[in-house]
Short mmCIF file of C-alpha atoms in Angstrom, two decimals:
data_model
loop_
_atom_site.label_atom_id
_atom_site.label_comp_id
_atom_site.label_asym_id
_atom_site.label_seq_id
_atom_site.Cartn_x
_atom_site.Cartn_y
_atom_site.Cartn_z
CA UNK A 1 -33.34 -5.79 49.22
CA UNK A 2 -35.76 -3.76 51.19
CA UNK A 3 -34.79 -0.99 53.37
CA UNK A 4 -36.04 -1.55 57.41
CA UNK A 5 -35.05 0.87 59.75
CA UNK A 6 -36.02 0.70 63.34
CA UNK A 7 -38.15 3.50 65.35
CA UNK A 8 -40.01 2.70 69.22
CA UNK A 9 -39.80 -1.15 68.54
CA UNK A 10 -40.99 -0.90 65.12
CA UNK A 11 -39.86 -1.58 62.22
CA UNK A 12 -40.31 0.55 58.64
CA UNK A 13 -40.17 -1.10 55.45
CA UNK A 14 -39.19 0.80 52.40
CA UNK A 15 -39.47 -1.32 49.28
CA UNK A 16 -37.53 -1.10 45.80
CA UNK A 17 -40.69 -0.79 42.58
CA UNK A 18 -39.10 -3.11 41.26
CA UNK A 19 -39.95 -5.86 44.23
CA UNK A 20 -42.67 -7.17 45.81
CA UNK A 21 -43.82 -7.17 48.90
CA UNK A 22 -45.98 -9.76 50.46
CA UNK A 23 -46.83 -8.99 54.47
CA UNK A 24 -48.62 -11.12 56.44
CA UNK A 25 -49.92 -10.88 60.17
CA UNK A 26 -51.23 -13.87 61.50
CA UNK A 27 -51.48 -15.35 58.28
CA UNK A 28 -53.90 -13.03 57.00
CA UNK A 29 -52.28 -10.28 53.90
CA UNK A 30 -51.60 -6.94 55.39
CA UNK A 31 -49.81 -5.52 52.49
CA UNK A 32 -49.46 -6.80 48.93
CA UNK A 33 -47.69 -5.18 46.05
CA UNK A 34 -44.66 -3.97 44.56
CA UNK A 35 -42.65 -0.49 45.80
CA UNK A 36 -44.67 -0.55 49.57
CA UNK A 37 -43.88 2.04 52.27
CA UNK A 38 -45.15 0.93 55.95
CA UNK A 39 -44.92 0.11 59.47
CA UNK A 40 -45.10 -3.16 60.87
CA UNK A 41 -44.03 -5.10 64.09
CA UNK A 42 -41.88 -7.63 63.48
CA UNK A 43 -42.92 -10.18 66.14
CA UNK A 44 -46.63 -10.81 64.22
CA UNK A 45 -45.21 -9.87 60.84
CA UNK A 46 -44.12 -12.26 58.17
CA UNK A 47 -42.97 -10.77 55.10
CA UNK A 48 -41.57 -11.87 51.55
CA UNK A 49 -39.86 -9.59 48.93
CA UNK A 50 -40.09 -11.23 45.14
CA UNK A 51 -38.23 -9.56 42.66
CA UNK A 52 -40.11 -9.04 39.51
CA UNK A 53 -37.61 -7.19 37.31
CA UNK A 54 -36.06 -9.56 34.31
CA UNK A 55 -33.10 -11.09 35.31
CA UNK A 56 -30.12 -12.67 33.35
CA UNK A 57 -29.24 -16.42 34.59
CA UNK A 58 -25.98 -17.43 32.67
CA UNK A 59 -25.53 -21.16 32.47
CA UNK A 60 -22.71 -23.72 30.89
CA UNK A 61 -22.54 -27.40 30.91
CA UNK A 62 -21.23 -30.05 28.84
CA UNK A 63 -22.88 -32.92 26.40
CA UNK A 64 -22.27 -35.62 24.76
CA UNK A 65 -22.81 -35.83 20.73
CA UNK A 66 -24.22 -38.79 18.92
CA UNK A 67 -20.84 -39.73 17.65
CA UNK A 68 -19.61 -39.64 21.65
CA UNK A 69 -18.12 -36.32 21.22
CA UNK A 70 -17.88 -33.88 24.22
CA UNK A 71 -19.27 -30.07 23.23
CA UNK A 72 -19.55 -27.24 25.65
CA UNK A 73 -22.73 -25.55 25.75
CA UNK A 74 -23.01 -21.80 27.22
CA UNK A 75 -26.78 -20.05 26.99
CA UNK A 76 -28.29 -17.49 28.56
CA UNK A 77 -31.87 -17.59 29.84
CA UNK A 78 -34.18 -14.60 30.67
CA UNK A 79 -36.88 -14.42 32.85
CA UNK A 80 -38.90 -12.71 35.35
CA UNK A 81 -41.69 -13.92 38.41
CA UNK A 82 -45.34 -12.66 37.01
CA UNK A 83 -47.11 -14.53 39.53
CA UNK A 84 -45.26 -13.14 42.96
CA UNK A 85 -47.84 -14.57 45.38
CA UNK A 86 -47.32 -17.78 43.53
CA UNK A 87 -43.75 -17.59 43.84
CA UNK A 88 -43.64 -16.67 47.34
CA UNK A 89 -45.86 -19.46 48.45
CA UNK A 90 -43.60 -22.19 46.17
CA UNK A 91 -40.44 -21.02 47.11
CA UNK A 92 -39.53 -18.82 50.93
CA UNK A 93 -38.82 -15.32 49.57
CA UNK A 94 -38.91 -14.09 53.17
CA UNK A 95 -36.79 -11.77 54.77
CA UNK A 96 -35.64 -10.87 58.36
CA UNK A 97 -37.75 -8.01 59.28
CA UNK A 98 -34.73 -6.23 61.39
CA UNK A 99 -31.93 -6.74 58.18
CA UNK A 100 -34.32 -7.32 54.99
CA UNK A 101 -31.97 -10.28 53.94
CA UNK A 102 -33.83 -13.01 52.28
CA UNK A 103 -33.28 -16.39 55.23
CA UNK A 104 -33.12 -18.43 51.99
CA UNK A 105 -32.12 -18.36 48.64
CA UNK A 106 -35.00 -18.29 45.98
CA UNK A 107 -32.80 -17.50 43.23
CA UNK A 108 -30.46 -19.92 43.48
CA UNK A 109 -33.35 -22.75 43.49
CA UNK A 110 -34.97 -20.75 40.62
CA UNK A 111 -31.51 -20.72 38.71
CA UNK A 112 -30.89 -24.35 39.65
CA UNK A 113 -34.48 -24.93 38.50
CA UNK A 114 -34.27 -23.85 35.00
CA UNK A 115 -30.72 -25.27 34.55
CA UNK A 116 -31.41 -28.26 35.01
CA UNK A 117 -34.37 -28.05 32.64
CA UNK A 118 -32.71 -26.82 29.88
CA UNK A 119 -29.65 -28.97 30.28
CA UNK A 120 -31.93 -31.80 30.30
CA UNK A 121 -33.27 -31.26 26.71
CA UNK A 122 -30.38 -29.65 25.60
CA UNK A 123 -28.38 -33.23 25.93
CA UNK A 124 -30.98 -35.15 24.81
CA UNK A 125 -31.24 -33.08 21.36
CA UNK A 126 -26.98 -32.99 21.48
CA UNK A 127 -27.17 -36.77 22.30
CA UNK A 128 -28.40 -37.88 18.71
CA UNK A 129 -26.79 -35.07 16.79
CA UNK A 130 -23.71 -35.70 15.51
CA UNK A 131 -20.83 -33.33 16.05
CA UNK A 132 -20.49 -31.77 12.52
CA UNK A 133 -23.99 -30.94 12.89
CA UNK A 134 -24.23 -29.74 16.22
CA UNK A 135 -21.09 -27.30 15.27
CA UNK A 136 -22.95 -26.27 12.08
CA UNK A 137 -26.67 -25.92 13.26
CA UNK A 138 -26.76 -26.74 16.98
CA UNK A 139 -26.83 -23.56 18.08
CA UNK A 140 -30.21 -22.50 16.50
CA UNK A 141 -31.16 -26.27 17.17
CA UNK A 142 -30.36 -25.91 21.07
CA UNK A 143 -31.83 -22.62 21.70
CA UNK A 144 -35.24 -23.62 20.37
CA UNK A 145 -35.76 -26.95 21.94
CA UNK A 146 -34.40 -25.26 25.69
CA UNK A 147 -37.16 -22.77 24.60
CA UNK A 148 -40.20 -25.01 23.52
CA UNK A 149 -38.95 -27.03 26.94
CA UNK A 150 -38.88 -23.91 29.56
CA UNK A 151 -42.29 -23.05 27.93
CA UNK A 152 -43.90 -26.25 28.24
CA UNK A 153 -42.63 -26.87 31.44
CA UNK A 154 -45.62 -26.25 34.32
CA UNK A 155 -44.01 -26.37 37.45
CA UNK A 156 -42.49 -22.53 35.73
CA UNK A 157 -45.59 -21.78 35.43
CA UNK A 158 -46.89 -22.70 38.75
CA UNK A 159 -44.44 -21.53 40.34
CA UNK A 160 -45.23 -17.43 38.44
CA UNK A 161 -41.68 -17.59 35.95
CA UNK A 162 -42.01 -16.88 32.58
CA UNK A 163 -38.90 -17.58 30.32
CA UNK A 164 -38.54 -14.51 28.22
CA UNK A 165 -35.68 -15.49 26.22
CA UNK A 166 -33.30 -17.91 25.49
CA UNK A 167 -29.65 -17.29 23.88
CA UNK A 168 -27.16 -19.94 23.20
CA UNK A 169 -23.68 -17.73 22.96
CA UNK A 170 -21.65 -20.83 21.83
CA UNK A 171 -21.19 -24.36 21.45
CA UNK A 172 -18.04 -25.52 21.46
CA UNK A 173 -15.86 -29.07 21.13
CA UNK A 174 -12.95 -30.07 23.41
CA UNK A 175 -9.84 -28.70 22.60
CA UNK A 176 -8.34 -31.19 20.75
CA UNK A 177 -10.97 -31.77 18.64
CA UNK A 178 -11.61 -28.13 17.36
CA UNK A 179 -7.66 -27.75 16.98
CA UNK A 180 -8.46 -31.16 14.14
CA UNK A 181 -11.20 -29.69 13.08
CA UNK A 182 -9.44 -26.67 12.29
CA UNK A 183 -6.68 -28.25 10.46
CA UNK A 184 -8.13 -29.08 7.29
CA UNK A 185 -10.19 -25.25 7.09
CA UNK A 186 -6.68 -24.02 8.29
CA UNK A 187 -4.97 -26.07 5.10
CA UNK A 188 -7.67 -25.19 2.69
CA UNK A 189 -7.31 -21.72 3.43
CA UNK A 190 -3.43 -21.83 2.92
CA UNK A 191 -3.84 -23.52 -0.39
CA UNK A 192 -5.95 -20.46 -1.17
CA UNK A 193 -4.01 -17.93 0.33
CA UNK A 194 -0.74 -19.90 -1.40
CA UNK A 195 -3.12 -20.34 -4.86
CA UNK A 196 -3.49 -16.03 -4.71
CA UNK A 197 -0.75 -15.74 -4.33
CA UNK A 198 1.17 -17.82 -6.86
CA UNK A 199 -1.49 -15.98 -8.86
CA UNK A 200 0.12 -12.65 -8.36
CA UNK A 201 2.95 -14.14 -8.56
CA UNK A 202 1.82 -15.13 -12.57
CA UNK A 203 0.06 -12.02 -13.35
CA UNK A 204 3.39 -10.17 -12.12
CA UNK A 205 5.60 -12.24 -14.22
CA UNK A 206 3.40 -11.42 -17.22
CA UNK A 207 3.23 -8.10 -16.73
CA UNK A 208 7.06 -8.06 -16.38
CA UNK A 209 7.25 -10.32 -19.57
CA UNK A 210 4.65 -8.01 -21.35
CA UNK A 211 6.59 -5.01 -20.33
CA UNK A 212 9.85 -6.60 -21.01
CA UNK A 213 7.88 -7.10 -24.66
CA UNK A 214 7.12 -3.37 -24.93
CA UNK A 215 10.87 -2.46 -24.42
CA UNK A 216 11.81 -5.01 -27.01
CA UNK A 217 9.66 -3.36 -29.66
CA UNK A 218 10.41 -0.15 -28.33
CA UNK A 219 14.10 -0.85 -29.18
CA UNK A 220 13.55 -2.29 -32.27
CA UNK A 221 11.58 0.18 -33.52
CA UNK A 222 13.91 2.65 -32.35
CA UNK A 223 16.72 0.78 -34.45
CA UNK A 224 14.64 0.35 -37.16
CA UNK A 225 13.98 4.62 -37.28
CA UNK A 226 18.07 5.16 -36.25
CA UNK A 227 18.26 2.81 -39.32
CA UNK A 228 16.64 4.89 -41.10
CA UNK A 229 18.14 8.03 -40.21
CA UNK A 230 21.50 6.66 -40.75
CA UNK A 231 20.03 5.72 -44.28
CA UNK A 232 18.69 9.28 -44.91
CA UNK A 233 21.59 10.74 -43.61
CA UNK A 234 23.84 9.52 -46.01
CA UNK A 235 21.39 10.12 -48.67
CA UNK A 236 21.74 13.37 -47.29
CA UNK A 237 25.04 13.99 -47.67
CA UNK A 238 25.92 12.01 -50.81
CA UNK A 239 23.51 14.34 -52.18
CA UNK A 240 25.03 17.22 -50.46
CA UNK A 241 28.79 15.59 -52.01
CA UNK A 242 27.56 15.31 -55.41
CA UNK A 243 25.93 18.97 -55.19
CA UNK A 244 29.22 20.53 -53.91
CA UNK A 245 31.20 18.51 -56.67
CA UNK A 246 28.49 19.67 -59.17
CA UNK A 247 29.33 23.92 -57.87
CA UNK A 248 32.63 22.92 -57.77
CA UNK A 249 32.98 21.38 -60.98
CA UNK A 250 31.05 24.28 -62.38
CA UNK A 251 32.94 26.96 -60.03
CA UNK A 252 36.34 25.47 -61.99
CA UNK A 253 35.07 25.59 -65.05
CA UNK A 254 33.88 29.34 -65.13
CA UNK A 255 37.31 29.95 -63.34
CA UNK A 256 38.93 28.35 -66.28
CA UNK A 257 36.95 30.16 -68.90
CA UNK A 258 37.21 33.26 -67.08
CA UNK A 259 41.23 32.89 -66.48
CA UNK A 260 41.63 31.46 -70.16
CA UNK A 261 39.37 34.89 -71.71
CA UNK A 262 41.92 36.60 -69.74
CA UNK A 263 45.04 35.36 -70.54
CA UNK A 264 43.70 35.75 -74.32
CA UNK A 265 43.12 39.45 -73.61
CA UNK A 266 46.14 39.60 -72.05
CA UNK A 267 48.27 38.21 -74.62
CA UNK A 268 45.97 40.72 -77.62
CA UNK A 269 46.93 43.14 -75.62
CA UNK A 270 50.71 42.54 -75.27
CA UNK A 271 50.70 41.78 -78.61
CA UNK A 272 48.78 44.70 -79.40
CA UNK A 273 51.27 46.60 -77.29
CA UNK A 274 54.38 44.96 -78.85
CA UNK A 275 53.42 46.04 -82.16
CA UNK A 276 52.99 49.38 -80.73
CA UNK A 277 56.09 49.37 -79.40
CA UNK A 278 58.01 47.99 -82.46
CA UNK A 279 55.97 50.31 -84.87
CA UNK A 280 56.97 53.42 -82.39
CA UNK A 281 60.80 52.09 -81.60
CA UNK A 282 60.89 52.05 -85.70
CA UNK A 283 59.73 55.54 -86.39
CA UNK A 284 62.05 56.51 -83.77
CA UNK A 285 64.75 54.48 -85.49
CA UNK A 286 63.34 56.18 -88.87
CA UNK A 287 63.47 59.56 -87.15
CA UNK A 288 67.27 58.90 -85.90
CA UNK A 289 68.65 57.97 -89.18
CA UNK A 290 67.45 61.33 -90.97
CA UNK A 291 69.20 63.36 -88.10
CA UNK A 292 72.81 64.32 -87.88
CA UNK A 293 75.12 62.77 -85.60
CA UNK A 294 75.92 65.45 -83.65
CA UNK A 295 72.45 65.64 -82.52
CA UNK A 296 72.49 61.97 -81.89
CA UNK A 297 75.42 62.54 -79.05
CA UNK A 298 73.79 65.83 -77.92
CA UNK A 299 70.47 63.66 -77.16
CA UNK A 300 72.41 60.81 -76.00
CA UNK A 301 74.29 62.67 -73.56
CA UNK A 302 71.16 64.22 -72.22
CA UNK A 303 69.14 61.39 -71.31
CA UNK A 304 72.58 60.19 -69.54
CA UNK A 305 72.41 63.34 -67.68
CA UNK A 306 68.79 62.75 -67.23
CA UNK A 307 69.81 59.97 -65.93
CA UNK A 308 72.34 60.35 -63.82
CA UNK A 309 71.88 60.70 -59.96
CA UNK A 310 71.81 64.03 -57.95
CA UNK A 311 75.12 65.58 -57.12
CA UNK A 312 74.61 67.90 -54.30
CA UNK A 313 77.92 68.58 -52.99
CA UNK A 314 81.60 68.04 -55.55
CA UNK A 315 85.06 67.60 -53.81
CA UNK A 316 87.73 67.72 -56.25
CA UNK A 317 90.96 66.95 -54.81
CA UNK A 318 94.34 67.42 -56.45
CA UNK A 319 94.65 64.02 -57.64
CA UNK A 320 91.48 64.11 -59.37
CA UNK A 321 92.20 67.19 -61.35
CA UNK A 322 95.73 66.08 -62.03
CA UNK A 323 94.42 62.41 -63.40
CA UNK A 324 91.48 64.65 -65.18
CA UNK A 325 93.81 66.63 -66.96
CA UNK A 326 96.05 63.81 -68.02
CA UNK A 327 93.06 62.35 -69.88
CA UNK A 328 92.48 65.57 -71.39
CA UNK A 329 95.87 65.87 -72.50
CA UNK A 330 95.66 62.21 -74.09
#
């Protein structure tokens, strides 16, 4: 919207670049182009602002499938006025020359204009498509034809639009029907999700049994060596018994050798030393019989005092004098 301020009864228009600005003055063009700056009075002037920046018109309606389905169509159409003196004498883009409001509204009939159009050919492609087409390739299907239509169509042109783009965000069914349609995608993709996972649920359970396999073998084989250590230790120490009984066995028979040598010796040399003995106890015996027997008690009677213990201190008492005595006497 253009700016108009007020100064001595007239009026100064400031306009945006991106509009423009059509003045007329008696019906002859004063001013003509977009971003103006100038004076005018407002009692001779009439003046139209046309915006030519692109603008966004969003649109949703409803159709009708071949198989008498209802779908929801939103799009978006782009466009912009390239023709503004075209536009402004097809549609009133005036303004109030004291406010700068436009009287009408161009862009509503411009909006209603290409709305219609493309909702036209939009339900007459929809109408003999069936829905599970429309849902899988309507889209690209409906933004085309609204495009080939919008380009074709010359009262656009005459009246200076040019469609710029065309974008069909979605196309929907009703409710119901998407929630059916969903169903069987929705079950197919739980029989997959429930296929994976009874899947991992096999692969675990062989891994478990393949580990549970491992163990096993690893147990047996661990029996089989404790087998054989139990084996090898009692190779072990039967060989270790029959070693010791082996020393043993030889240990008892040295002993026996060694204690029947000496028992030998001994008894050669208590023979040895009987005979000795018996040869020196008869020289003695020899010797005693050549001697006289006064010599014989003189001997005897000192190895009897050899004999005899050590008398340190002798009491003699009466009686044993007197009883000495009487043996004398006898």
């Amino acid at each position: 919207m253009a700016d108009i301020s007020k100064r001595f009864g007239l009026r100064h228009l400031r306009a945006a670049p991106t509009s423009h600005i059509r003045h007329l003055r008696r019906g002859q063009v004063v001013h003509d182009g977009a971003g103006l700056a100038f004076w005018f009075r407002p009692l001779v002037a009439a003046i139209s602002e046309v915006p030519v920046d692109d603008r966004e018109l969003a649109m949703l309606f409803h159709a009708r499938t071949a198989d008498f389905q209802d779908v929801t169509v939103q799009a978006t159409v782009t466009f912009r006025i390239t023709d503004p003196a075209a536009a402004a004498t097809r549609l009133d883009f005036g303004i109030d020359p004291d406010s700068g409001v436009w009287r009408a509204a161009p862009l509503e009939q411009i909006g209603t204009l290409l709305t219609e159009n493309s909702q036209q050919h939009a339900l007459q492609l929809l109408a003999r498509t069936s829905l599970a087409d429309a849902l899988t390739d309507g889209v690209a299907a409906v933004r085309g034809r609204i495009a080939e239509a919008l380009a074709a169509e010359p009262r656009l042109t005459e009246t200076g639009l040019e469609v710029i783009a065309v974008r069909v965000v979605a196309l929907r069914p009703e409710p119901e029907v998407e929630r059916a349609l969903r169903t069987p995608a929705r079950e197919q993709i739980q029989q997959e999700a429930d296929r994976a996972t009874y899947e991992r649920r096999a692969v675990a359970v062989e891994r478990e049994r393949a580990i549970s396999e491992n163990e096993l073998d690893s147990r047996i084989e661990l029996a089989r060596r404790e087998e054989q250590l139990v084996t090898q230790q009692g190779t072990n120490a039967r060989r270790e018994a029959e070693e010791q009984a082996t020393a043993a066995a030889v240990r008892t028979e040295s002993e026996a050798s060694r204690r029947t040598t000496l028992a030998t010796a001994e008894a050669e040399a208590v023979r040895t030393l009987g005979a000795a003995n018996a040869a020196a106890e008869a020289d003695r015996l020899a010797a005693h019989q050549q001697v006289d027997p006064a010599v014989l008690h003189a001997l005897a009677l000192m190895a009897l005092a050899g004999n005899l213990p050590q008398v340190e201190h002798l009491t003699l008492t009466p009686d044993l004098i007197t009883d000495l005595l009487g043996r004398l006497a006898r």
